[in-house]
């Protein structure tokens, strides 16, 4: 087949449609339907062949369609600061729709970024092989007349949401650190300061507005597209791009908090007290790390276990100390045993039709093993240590009969399989919703890296 027959100048359109059916190599000219599809969007491509699977071409075209091209949101972790071929910052759901249609016509890889706090390279970042969709201009905020619902554009950070709600003496279940983005935080579950009293952020969502890969903009709530709404209570970015979220507001409370730092010898007793708290009571208590910075590279992993007493918490701490001591100088390892009481699980099941996380109603810990290190430390040495700590502690939970399958998305590492951890039935539900709302599998084929449902079923 000679190359210029494959061009899609209008006269040859019919020939081309037949000729390109087998052309699947990268940067191949597009089938004639691409020209028609682009023109139906009012997009006039640069002169010459329309190319698919060619990021440079797509970016040249996007340059004309989206004049503004900057992002102020840098990825939080240094190894996620990749250089996209181009960045598009859509200003409305309509622009997201337009962009997603163009990317799917031109078969161009992309990544979606809200606040950029995910620490897995490629999840909200992409290199020269693709387009970064930075949502930061979707920064609208509004409140319902009865003040019960706040509508949050997907590009906001929690700081802006809190500042917006403060004059109403209200708050919502957002990030414990105000710099985190709303987009990834909410779909990943979302542990706020008040998670044990009020439940997960995702359970407080009453409506998502989502752009589907075919460009349709839909609302998903208990009344509209109820299956998509349910799917989004766990199914992440397998269906489309969320452009705004309705979240229930909570009465603001004036809180006074104390950060107490204990020395190493005291830590086992602190952990024992924490276990007792998780088993017995129902009041606010957070445990965590303070003073994380965005300098350097971060790597995270998570596992869950039932709390039956203080023993395992203390054991994990021993393992943590050993692993921390074995790391190269400059690497700082954190172990964050996020205690979850049964109330969080029952809140989730009873609010807005429930979620797909497959949580067991028991006192439990969603442990986060987290490491930060400068770029001059070997990444593979550090990440292997974290992965092996995760593996060995997960095995211990199994042998001690306290294993829980749940993998908390917001703390999960690049090789973990959180969707699978929700259980077979929930996973199948997510898969069915993906098949219905993205029949051409655009999200799973063109998105750079993510927890793809097809990779976990
Ligand atoms: C300093 C720090 C503090 C943290 N504190 C908390 C905490 O208190 N509680 C907690 O639960 N987690 C916390 N996390 C984890 C955090 O919730 C996750 O990193 C989350 O992914 C961040 O959301 P983001 O919008 O900033 O992420 P991004 O990196 O922008 O996105 C994360 C993922 O979500 C996808 N995504 C984002 N927006 C959309 C959208 N609108 N539609 C479809 N897909 C989308 C992205 O493609 C990506 O896969 C913290 C992380 C850091 C670094
Ligand atoms: C965005 O800017 C980069 C360089 O900063 C450029 O290579 C790219 O073509 C631009 N893309 C768009 C869509 O404007
Ligand atoms: C918020 O609370 C403060 C005192 O706690 C009160 O003075 C103020 O009127 C309240 N504002 C609203 C909008 O309710
Ligand atoms: C979704 O619902 C919101 C709030 O009711 C409305 O403003 C928006 O236009 C709706 N979107 C679509 C696509 O119907
Ligand atoms: C790595 O860089 C840090 C500064 O970020 C420096 O203090 C340290 O000495 C360096 N380590 C090595 C092994 O080069």
Coordinates of C-alpha atoms and ligand atoms in Angstrom, one line a residue:
X1 CA 0.0 0.0 0.0
X2 CA 1.6 3.3 -1.0
X3 CA 1.7 5.8 1.8
X4 CA 0.0 8.8 0.2
X5 CA -3.1 6.7 -0.5
X6 CA -3.5 6.7 3.3
X7 CA -3.8 10.4 3.5
X8 CA -7.2 11.6 4.4
X9 CA -7.7 14.5 2.0
X10 CA -11.4 14.6 1.4
X11 CA -11.4 13.1 -2.1
X12 CA -9.8 9.9 -1.0
X13 CA -11.9 9.4 2.0
X14 CA -13.7 6.3 0.9
X15 CA -10.6 4.5 -0.2
X16 CA -8.9 5.4 3.0
X17 CA -11.6 3.9 5.2
X18 CA -11.0 0.6 3.7
X19 CA -7.2 0.9 3.4
X20 CA -6.6 1.8 7.1
X21 CA -8.5 -1.0 8.6
X22 CA -5.4 -2.9 9.1
X23 CA -3.1 0.0 9.9
X24 CA -2.5 -0.3 13.6
X25 CA 1.1 0.8 13.9
X26 CA 1.9 3.8 16.0
X27 CA 1.4 7.3 14.4
X28 CA -0.6 5.8 11.6
X29 CA -2.9 8.1 9.6
X30 CA -6.4 8.1 10.9
X31 CA -9.4 6.6 9.2
X32 CA -11.6 9.0 7.4
X33 CA -14.1 8.8 10.2
X34 CA -11.6 10.7 12.3
X35 CA -11.8 13.7 10.0
X36 CA -15.6 13.6 10.1
X37 CA -15.6 13.2 13.8
X38 CA -13.2 16.2 14.3
X39 CA -15.2 18.3 11.9
X40 CA -18.4 17.5 13.7
X41 CA -16.7 19.0 16.8
X42 CA -15.9 22.1 14.8
X43 CA -12.2 21.2 15.0
X44 CA -10.2 21.9 11.8
X45 CA -7.0 19.8 11.9
X46 CA -3.7 21.1 10.7
X47 CA -3.2 20.5 6.9
X48 CA -1.9 17.1 5.8
X49 CA -2.6 13.7 7.2
X50 CA -4.6 13.3 10.4
X51 CA -2.4 11.1 12.6
X52 CA -3.6 8.9 15.4
X53 CA -1.4 7.4 18.2
X54 CA 0.8 10.5 17.7
X55 CA 1.1 12.8 20.7
X56 CA 3.0 15.5 18.9
X57 CA 0.3 15.7 16.3
X58 CA -2.4 15.8 18.9
X59 CA -0.6 18.6 20.8
X60 CA -0.2 20.7 17.7
X61 CA -3.9 20.3 17.1
X62 CA -4.8 21.1 20.8
X63 CA -2.6 24.2 20.6
X64 CA -5.3 25.7 18.3
X65 CA -8.3 24.4 20.2
X66 CA -7.1 25.3 23.7
X67 CA -5.1 28.4 23.7
X68 CA -4.1 28.4 27.3
X69 CA -1.5 26.0 28.3
X70 CA -0.1 26.2 31.7
X71 CA -0.5 24.4 35.0
X72 CA 0.3 25.7 38.4
X73 CA -0.2 22.4 40.1
X74 CA 3.1 20.4 40.2
X75 CA 2.9 16.8 41.2
X76 CA 3.6 16.4 44.9
X77 CA 6.2 13.7 44.6
X78 CA 9.3 14.4 42.7
X79 CA 9.2 11.2 40.6
X80 CA 5.7 12.2 39.4
X81 CA 7.0 15.4 37.9
X82 CA 7.0 14.2 34.4
X83 CA 7.1 16.4 31.3
X84 CA 3.9 15.9 29.4
X85 CA 3.9 16.6 25.7
X86 CA 1.3 19.2 26.4
X87 CA -0.9 20.3 29.2
X88 CA -4.6 21.2 28.8
X89 CA -6.4 23.0 31.6
X90 CA -10.1 22.9 30.6
X91 CA -12.3 25.5 32.2
X92 CA -15.6 23.8 32.1
X93 CA -17.2 20.3 31.8
X94 CA -17.9 21.2 28.2
X95 CA -14.2 21.8 27.6
X96 CA -13.4 18.5 29.3
X97 CA -15.9 16.8 27.0
X98 CA -14.4 18.4 23.9
X99 CA -10.9 17.4 25.0
X100 CA -11.8 13.8 25.8
X101 CA -13.6 13.4 22.4
X102 CA -10.5 14.7 20.6
X103 CA -8.2 12.4 22.6
X104 CA -10.3 9.4 21.9
X105 CA -10.6 10.2 18.1
X106 CA -6.9 10.7 17.9
X107 CA -6.1 7.8 20.2
X108 CA -3.8 9.8 22.4
X109 CA -2.6 8.8 25.8
X110 CA -3.5 11.1 28.7
X111 CA -3.4 11.5 32.5
X112 CA -5.9 13.3 34.7
X113 CA -4.7 15.5 37.5
X114 CA -6.7 17.2 40.2
X115 CA -4.4 18.2 43.1
X116 CA -1.5 16.0 42.0
X117 CA -0.9 14.4 45.4
X118 CA -1.0 10.8 44.3
X119 CA 2.6 9.4 44.7
X120 CA 2.4 6.7 42.0
X121 CA 4.3 7.9 38.9
X122 CA 2.0 8.0 35.9
X123 CA -1.3 8.0 37.8
X124 CA -1.8 11.8 37.6
X125 CA 1.2 12.5 35.4
X126 CA 2.5 11.5 32.0
X127 CA 5.7 12.1 30.0
X128 CA 6.3 13.0 26.4
X129 CA 4.0 10.1 25.3
X130 CA 0.9 12.0 26.3
X131 CA -1.3 14.9 27.3
X132 CA -1.9 16.0 30.9
X133 CA -5.4 17.0 31.7
X134 CA -5.0 19.4 34.6
X135 CA -8.3 20.1 36.2
X136 CA -7.3 23.1 38.3
X137 CA -9.5 25.6 36.5
X138 CA -12.6 23.6 37.4
X139 CA -12.5 25.5 40.6
X140 CA -16.1 26.5 41.2
X141 CA -17.7 26.3 44.6
X142 CA -21.4 26.8 45.5
X143 CA -23.7 25.9 48.3
X144 CA -27.4 24.9 48.2
X145 CA -30.0 27.3 49.5
X146 CA -30.6 25.2 52.6
X147 CA -26.8 24.9 53.1
X148 CA -26.9 21.2 53.2
X149 CA -24.9 20.5 50.1
X150 CA -21.7 22.0 48.8
X151 CA -20.9 21.7 45.1
X152 CA -17.2 21.4 44.5
X153 CA -15.4 21.7 41.1
X154 CA -13.0 18.8 40.7
X155 CA -9.9 21.0 40.4
X156 CA -10.2 22.6 43.9
X157 CA -7.9 21.9 46.8
X158 CA -9.4 21.4 50.3
X159 CA -8.0 24.7 51.5
X160 CA -10.4 26.6 49.2
X161 CA -13.3 24.4 50.2
X162 CA -12.7 25.0 53.9
X163 CA -12.3 28.8 53.4
X164 CA -15.5 28.9 51.3
X165 CA -17.5 27.1 54.0
X166 CA -16.1 28.8 57.0
X167 CA -18.5 31.9 56.9
X168 CA -21.4 29.5 57.0
X169 CA -19.9 27.8 60.1
X170 CA -19.8 24.6 58.0
X171 CA -17.3 22.1 57.0
X172 CA -17.1 18.9 54.9
X173 CA -15.2 15.7 55.0
X174 CA -12.1 16.8 53.2
X175 CA -8.3 16.2 53.5
X176 CA -6.5 16.4 56.8
X177 CA -3.9 18.4 54.9
X178 CA -5.5 21.3 53.1
X179 CA -3.2 21.2 50.1
X180 CA -4.6 17.9 48.8
X181 CA -6.8 18.0 45.8
X182 CA -10.5 17.1 46.0
X183 CA -10.6 15.0 42.8
X184 CA -8.4 12.0 43.7
X185 CA -9.1 12.3 47.4
X186 CA -12.9 11.8 47.1
X187 CA -12.9 9.0 44.5
X188 CA -10.3 7.2 46.5
X189 CA -12.5 7.1 49.7
X190 CA -11.1 10.1 51.6
X191 CA -10.1 10.0 55.3
X192 CA -10.9 13.4 56.8
X193 CA -10.1 14.4 60.4
X194 CA -13.6 13.2 61.4
X195 CA -13.7 9.9 59.6
X196 CA -14.6 7.8 62.5
X197 CA -17.5 10.0 63.5
X198 CA -18.9 10.8 60.0
X199 CA -17.5 8.2 57.7
X200 CA -15.6 8.4 54.4
X201 CA -15.8 11.4 52.1
X202 CA -17.0 9.2 49.3
X203 CA -20.0 8.2 51.3
X204 CA -21.1 11.8 51.7
X205 CA -21.2 12.4 48.0
X206 CA -24.8 12.8 46.8
X207 CA -24.0 13.6 43.1
X208 CA -21.1 13.4 40.7
X209 CA -21.2 15.2 37.4
X210 CA -19.1 13.1 35.0
X211 CA -17.8 13.5 31.5
X212 CA -18.0 10.1 29.8
X213 CA -15.4 9.2 27.2
X214 CA -17.8 9.7 24.3
X215 CA -18.2 13.3 25.5
X216 CA -21.6 13.0 27.1
X217 CA -21.9 15.0 30.4
X218 CA -24.1 13.2 32.9
X219 CA -25.1 13.5 36.5
X220 CA -24.9 10.4 38.6
X221 CA -26.9 10.3 41.8
X222 CA -29.4 8.0 43.4
X223 CA -32.0 9.3 41.0
X224 CA -30.1 9.7 37.7
X225 CA -27.7 7.1 36.3
X226 CA -27.9 5.3 39.7
X227 CA -25.7 2.5 38.4
X228 CA -22.9 4.9 37.5
X229 CA -23.4 6.7 40.9
X230 CA -23.0 3.4 42.7
X231 CA -20.0 2.5 40.4
X232 CA -18.3 5.7 41.4
X233 CA -18.5 4.7 45.1
X234 CA -15.3 2.7 44.4
X235 CA -14.7 2.5 40.7
X236 CA -12.3 5.5 40.4
X237 CA -11.4 6.8 37.0
X238 CA -12.6 3.7 35.0
X239 CA -15.7 5.4 33.7
X240 CA -14.8 9.0 32.9
X241 CA -13.7 12.3 34.4
X242 CA -15.6 13.8 37.3
X243 CA -16.1 17.5 36.9
X244 CA -17.9 18.3 40.1
X245 CA -19.1 16.7 43.3
X246 CA -22.0 17.4 45.6
X247 CA -21.0 16.7 49.2
X248 CA -23.1 16.9 52.3
X249 CA -22.0 19.6 54.6
X250 CA -21.3 19.1 58.3
X251 CA -21.7 21.5 61.1
X252 CA -18.4 23.1 61.8
X253 CA -17.0 22.5 65.3
X254 CA -14.3 24.5 67.0
X255 CA -11.7 22.0 67.7
X256 CA -8.6 22.3 69.7
X257 CA -6.0 19.7 68.9
X258 CA -2.7 18.6 70.2
X259 CA 0.0 16.9 68.4
X260 CA 1.9 14.7 70.8
X261 CA 5.2 13.2 69.8
X262 CA 6.5 10.2 71.8
X263 CA 10.0 8.8 71.9
X264 CA 10.7 5.4 70.6
X265 CA 10.7 3.6 74.0
X266 CA 7.2 5.0 74.7
X267 CA 5.7 4.0 71.4
X268 CA 4.6 0.4 72.3
X269 CA 2.5 1.7 75.2
X270 CA 1.0 4.4 73.0
X271 CA 0.1 1.8 70.4
X272 CA -1.4 -0.4 73.1
X273 CA -3.6 2.5 74.2
X274 CA -4.6 3.1 70.7
X275 CA -5.7 -0.5 70.3
X276 CA -7.8 -0.2 73.4
X277 CA -9.4 3.0 72.0
X278 CA -10.2 1.3 68.7
X279 CA -11.9 -1.6 70.5
X280 CA -13.8 0.4 73.1
X281 CA -14.8 3.9 72.2
X282 CA -16.3 6.2 69.9
X283 CA -14.6 9.6 70.0
X284 CA -12.3 11.5 67.8
X285 CA -8.7 10.6 67.7
X286 CA -6.3 10.8 64.9
X287 CA -2.9 9.3 64.6
X288 CA -0.5 10.1 61.8
X289 CA 2.6 11.8 60.7
X290 CA 3.2 15.4 60.9
X291 CA 5.5 17.6 58.8
X292 CA 5.4 15.8 55.4
X293 CA 7.0 17.9 52.7
X294 CA 6.8 17.7 49.0
X295 CA 10.6 17.7 48.7
X296 CA 12.0 14.5 47.3
X297 CA 10.4 11.2 46.2
X298 CA 7.5 9.6 48.0
X299 CA 6.4 6.0 47.9
X300 CA 3.4 4.5 49.6
X301 CA 1.7 1.2 50.3
X302 CA -1.1 0.0 52.5
X303 CA -2.6 -3.1 54.1
X304 CA -5.5 -3.6 56.5
X305 CA -6.1 -5.8 59.5
X306 CA -8.6 -6.4 62.3
X307 CA -7.8 -5.1 65.7
X308 CA -8.3 -7.7 68.4
X309 CA -5.8 -6.4 70.9
X310 CA -2.5 -4.5 71.2
X311 CA -0.2 -7.3 70.1
X312 CA -0.2 -6.9 66.3
X313 CA 0.1 -3.1 66.4
X314 CA 3.2 -3.5 68.6
X315 CA 4.6 -6.2 66.3
X316 CA 4.2 -4.1 63.2
X317 CA 6.1 -1.4 65.0
X318 CA 9.0 -3.7 65.6
X319 CA 9.1 -4.6 61.9
X320 CA 8.8 -0.9 61.0
X321 CA 11.8 0.0 63.2
X322 CA 14.0 -2.7 61.6
X323 CA 13.0 -1.7 58.1
X324 CA 13.6 2.0 58.9
X325 CA 17.1 1.2 60.2
X326 CA 17.9 -0.8 57.0
X327 CA 17.2 2.0 54.6
X328 CA 19.9 4.1 53.0
X329 CA 20.7 7.5 54.7
X330 CA 18.2 10.2 53.8
X331 CA 15.2 7.9 53.4
X332 CA 12.5 8.5 56.0
X333 CA 10.1 5.7 56.7
X334 CA 6.7 6.3 58.3
X335 CA 4.2 3.8 59.6
X336 CA 0.8 5.2 60.0
X337 CA -1.7 2.8 61.7
X338 CA -5.0 4.6 60.8
X339 CA -7.5 3.1 63.1
X340 CA -11.0 2.7 61.8
X341 CA -13.9 2.0 64.1
X342 CA -17.1 0.0 63.1
X343 CA -19.0 3.3 62.9
X344 CA -17.2 4.3 59.7
X345 CA -18.2 1.1 58.0
X346 CA -21.9 1.2 59.1
X347 CA -22.1 4.9 58.1
X348 CA -20.9 3.9 54.7
X349 CA -23.4 1.1 54.3
X350 CA -26.3 3.3 55.4
X351 CA -25.6 6.5 53.6
X352 CA -26.8 7.2 50.0
X353 CA -27.2 3.5 49.1
X354 CA -23.8 2.3 50.3
X355 CA -20.5 1.9 48.6
X356 CA -18.5 -0.8 46.8
X357 CA -15.5 -1.0 49.1
X358 CA -16.5 -4.3 50.6
X359 CA -15.6 -3.2 54.2
X360 CA -16.0 -5.6 57.1
X361 CA -17.8 -4.1 60.1
X362 CA -15.0 -4.5 62.7
X363 CA -12.5 -2.3 64.4
X364 CA -9.5 -2.3 62.0
X365 CA -6.4 -0.5 61.0
X366 CA -5.7 0.8 57.5
X367 CA -1.9 0.9 57.8
X368 CA 0.1 3.2 55.6
X369 CA 3.8 2.5 55.1
X370 CA 5.2 5.6 53.5
X371 CA 8.7 6.7 52.6
X372 CA 10.3 9.9 51.5
X373 CA 13.8 10.2 50.1
X374 CA 16.0 12.4 48.1
X375 CA 16.7 11.7 44.4
X376 CA 20.2 10.6 45.1
X377 CA 19.0 7.5 47.0
X378 CA 18.4 4.4 45.0
X379 CA 14.6 4.3 44.3
X380 CA 14.6 0.5 43.8
X381 CA 16.3 -0.2 47.1
X382 CA 13.8 1.9 49.0
X383 CA 10.7 0.7 47.2
X384 CA 11.8 -2.9 47.5
X385 CA 12.1 -2.4 51.3
X386 CA 8.6 -1.0 51.5
X387 CA 7.1 -3.7 49.3
X388 CA 8.8 -6.4 51.4
X389 CA 7.5 -4.9 54.6
X390 CA 4.0 -4.9 53.1
X391 CA 4.3 -8.5 52.0
X392 CA 5.7 -9.8 55.3
X393 CA 3.1 -7.9 57.4
X394 CA 0.3 -9.1 55.2
X395 CA 1.5 -12.7 55.6
X396 CA 1.6 -12.1 59.4
X397 CA -2.0 -10.8 59.4
X398 CA -3.0 -14.0 57.7
X399 CA -1.2 -16.3 60.0
X400 CA -2.6 -14.4 63.0
X401 CA -6.1 -14.6 61.7
X402 CA -6.6 -10.8 61.5
X403 CA -6.2 -10.3 57.7
X404 CA -8.5 -7.9 56.0
X405 CA -8.4 -7.7 52.2
X406 CA -9.1 -4.0 52.0
X407 CA -6.5 -1.8 50.2
X408 CA -7.2 1.8 50.8
X409 CA -6.8 3.5 47.4
X410 CA -5.5 6.8 48.7
X411 CA -2.5 5.2 50.3
X412 CA -2.0 2.3 47.8
X413 CA 1.2 1.7 45.8
X414 CA 1.5 1.3 42.1
X415 CA 1.5 -2.5 42.2
X416 CA -1.3 -3.0 44.6
X417 CA -4.8 -4.1 43.4
X418 CA -7.4 -2.1 45.4
X419 CA -10.4 -2.8 43.2
X420 CA -9.8 -6.6 43.6
X421 CA -9.7 -6.0 47.4
X422 CA -13.3 -4.9 47.4
X423 CA -14.4 -8.5 46.7
X424 CA -15.5 -10.3 43.6
X425 CA -19.1 -9.0 43.5
X426 CA -18.1 -5.4 43.8
X427 CA -15.4 -5.8 41.3
X428 CA -17.8 -7.3 38.8
X429 CA -20.2 -4.4 39.4
X430 CA -17.4 -1.9 38.6
X431 CA -16.5 -3.9 35.5
X432 CA -20.1 -3.9 34.3
X433 CA -20.5 -0.1 34.8
X434 CA -17.3 0.4 32.9
X435 CA -18.5 -1.7 30.0
X436 CA -21.8 0.2 29.9
X437 CA -20.5 3.8 30.2
X438 CA -17.2 3.3 28.3
X439 CA -18.0 0.6 25.8
X440 CA -14.9 1.6 23.7
X441 CA -12.7 1.2 26.8
X442 CA -11.2 4.6 26.3
X443 CA -10.4 5.2 30.0
X444 CA -8.6 1.9 30.3
X445 CA -6.8 2.0 27.0
X446 CA -5.7 5.6 26.7
X447 CA -5.3 6.6 30.3
X448 CA -1.7 6.4 31.3
X449 CA -1.7 4.5 34.6
X450 CA -4.5 3.8 37.1
X451 CA -6.1 1.0 38.9
X452 CA -7.8 -0.3 35.8
X453 CA -10.7 -2.7 36.5
X454 CA -9.8 -4.9 33.5
X455 CA -6.4 -5.5 35.2
X456 CA -8.0 -6.6 38.4
X457 CA -10.9 -8.8 37.4
Ligands
LIG1 C1 0.6 15.4 52.0 C2 -0.5 14.4 51.8 C3 -1.6 14.3 52.6 C4 -2.6 13.4 52.4 N1 -3.6 13.4 53.3 C5 -4.7 12.5 53.1 C6 -5.8 12.4 54.0 O1 -5.8 13.1 55.0 N2 -6.7 11.5 53.7 C7 -6.7 10.7 52.6 O2 -7.7 10.0 52.4 N3 -5.7 10.8 51.8 C8 -4.7 11.6 52.0 N4 -3.6 11.7 51.1 C9 -3.7 10.8 49.9 C10 -4.5 11.5 48.8 O3 -5.9 11.5 49.1 C11 -4.3 10.9 47.5 O4 -2.9 11.1 47.1 C12 -5.2 11.5 46.4 O5 -5.0 10.7 45.2 C13 -4.9 12.9 46.2 O6 -5.9 13.5 45.4 P1 -5.4 14.6 44.3 O7 -6.7 15.1 43.7 O8 -4.5 15.6 44.9 O9 -4.6 13.6 43.4 P2 -4.2 13.4 41.9 O10 -2.8 13.0 42.0 O11 -4.5 14.7 41.1 O12 -5.2 12.3 41.4 C14 -5.2 11.0 42.0 C15 -5.9 10.0 41.1 O13 -7.2 10.3 40.9 C16 -7.5 10.6 39.6 N5 -8.4 11.7 39.5 C17 -8.2 12.9 40.1 N6 -9.2 13.7 39.8 C18 -10.1 13.0 39.0 C19 -11.3 13.4 38.4 N7 -11.9 14.5 38.6 N8 -11.9 12.4 37.7 C20 -11.4 11.2 37.5 N9 -10.2 10.8 38.0 C21 -9.6 11.8 38.8 C22 -6.2 10.8 38.9 O14 -6.2 10.5 37.6 C23 -5.3 9.9 39.7 O15 -5.3 8.6 39.3 C24 -2.6 12.6 51.3 C25 -1.5 12.6 50.4 C26 -0.5 13.5 50.6 C27 0.6 13.6 49.7
LIG2 C1 2.1 23.7 25.8 O1 3.5 24.2 26.1 C2 4.5 23.3 25.7 C3 5.8 23.8 26.1 O2 5.7 24.5 27.3 C4 4.4 23.1 24.2 O3 5.4 22.2 23.8 C5 3.0 22.6 23.8 O4 2.9 22.5 22.4 C6 1.9 23.5 24.4 N1 0.6 22.8 24.2 C7 -0.6 23.4 24.1 C8 -1.8 22.6 23.9 O5 -0.7 24.6 24.1
LIG3 C1 -20.9 31.3 63.2 O1 -20.6 31.1 64.5 C2 -20.2 32.3 65.2 C3 -19.8 32.0 66.6 O2 -19.5 30.7 66.8 C4 -21.4 33.3 65.2 O3 -20.9 34.5 65.7 C5 -21.8 33.5 63.7 O4 -22.9 34.3 63.7 C6 -22.1 32.2 63.0 N1 -22.3 32.5 61.6 C7 -23.3 31.9 60.9 C8 -23.4 32.3 59.5 O5 -24.1 31.2 61.4
LIG4 C1 -26.2 18.1 36.9 O1 -26.9 18.7 38.1 C2 -26.5 20.0 38.4 C3 -27.1 20.4 39.7 O2 -28.5 20.1 39.7 C4 -26.8 20.9 37.2 O3 -26.4 22.2 37.5 C5 -26.1 20.4 36.0 O4 -26.5 21.2 34.8 C6 -26.5 19.0 35.7 N1 -25.7 18.5 34.6 C7 -26.2 17.8 33.6 C8 -25.3 17.3 32.6 O5 -27.4 17.5 33.5
LIG5 C1 21.9 13.3 48.9 O1 21.5 14.6 48.9 C2 21.3 15.2 50.2 C3 20.7 16.6 50.0 O2 19.4 16.4 49.4 C4 22.7 15.3 50.8 O3 22.6 15.9 52.1 C5 23.3 13.9 50.9 O4 24.6 14.0 51.4 C6 23.3 13.2 49.5 N1 23.7 11.8 49.7 C7 24.5 11.2 48.9 C8 24.7 9.7 49.2 O5 24.9 11.7 47.9

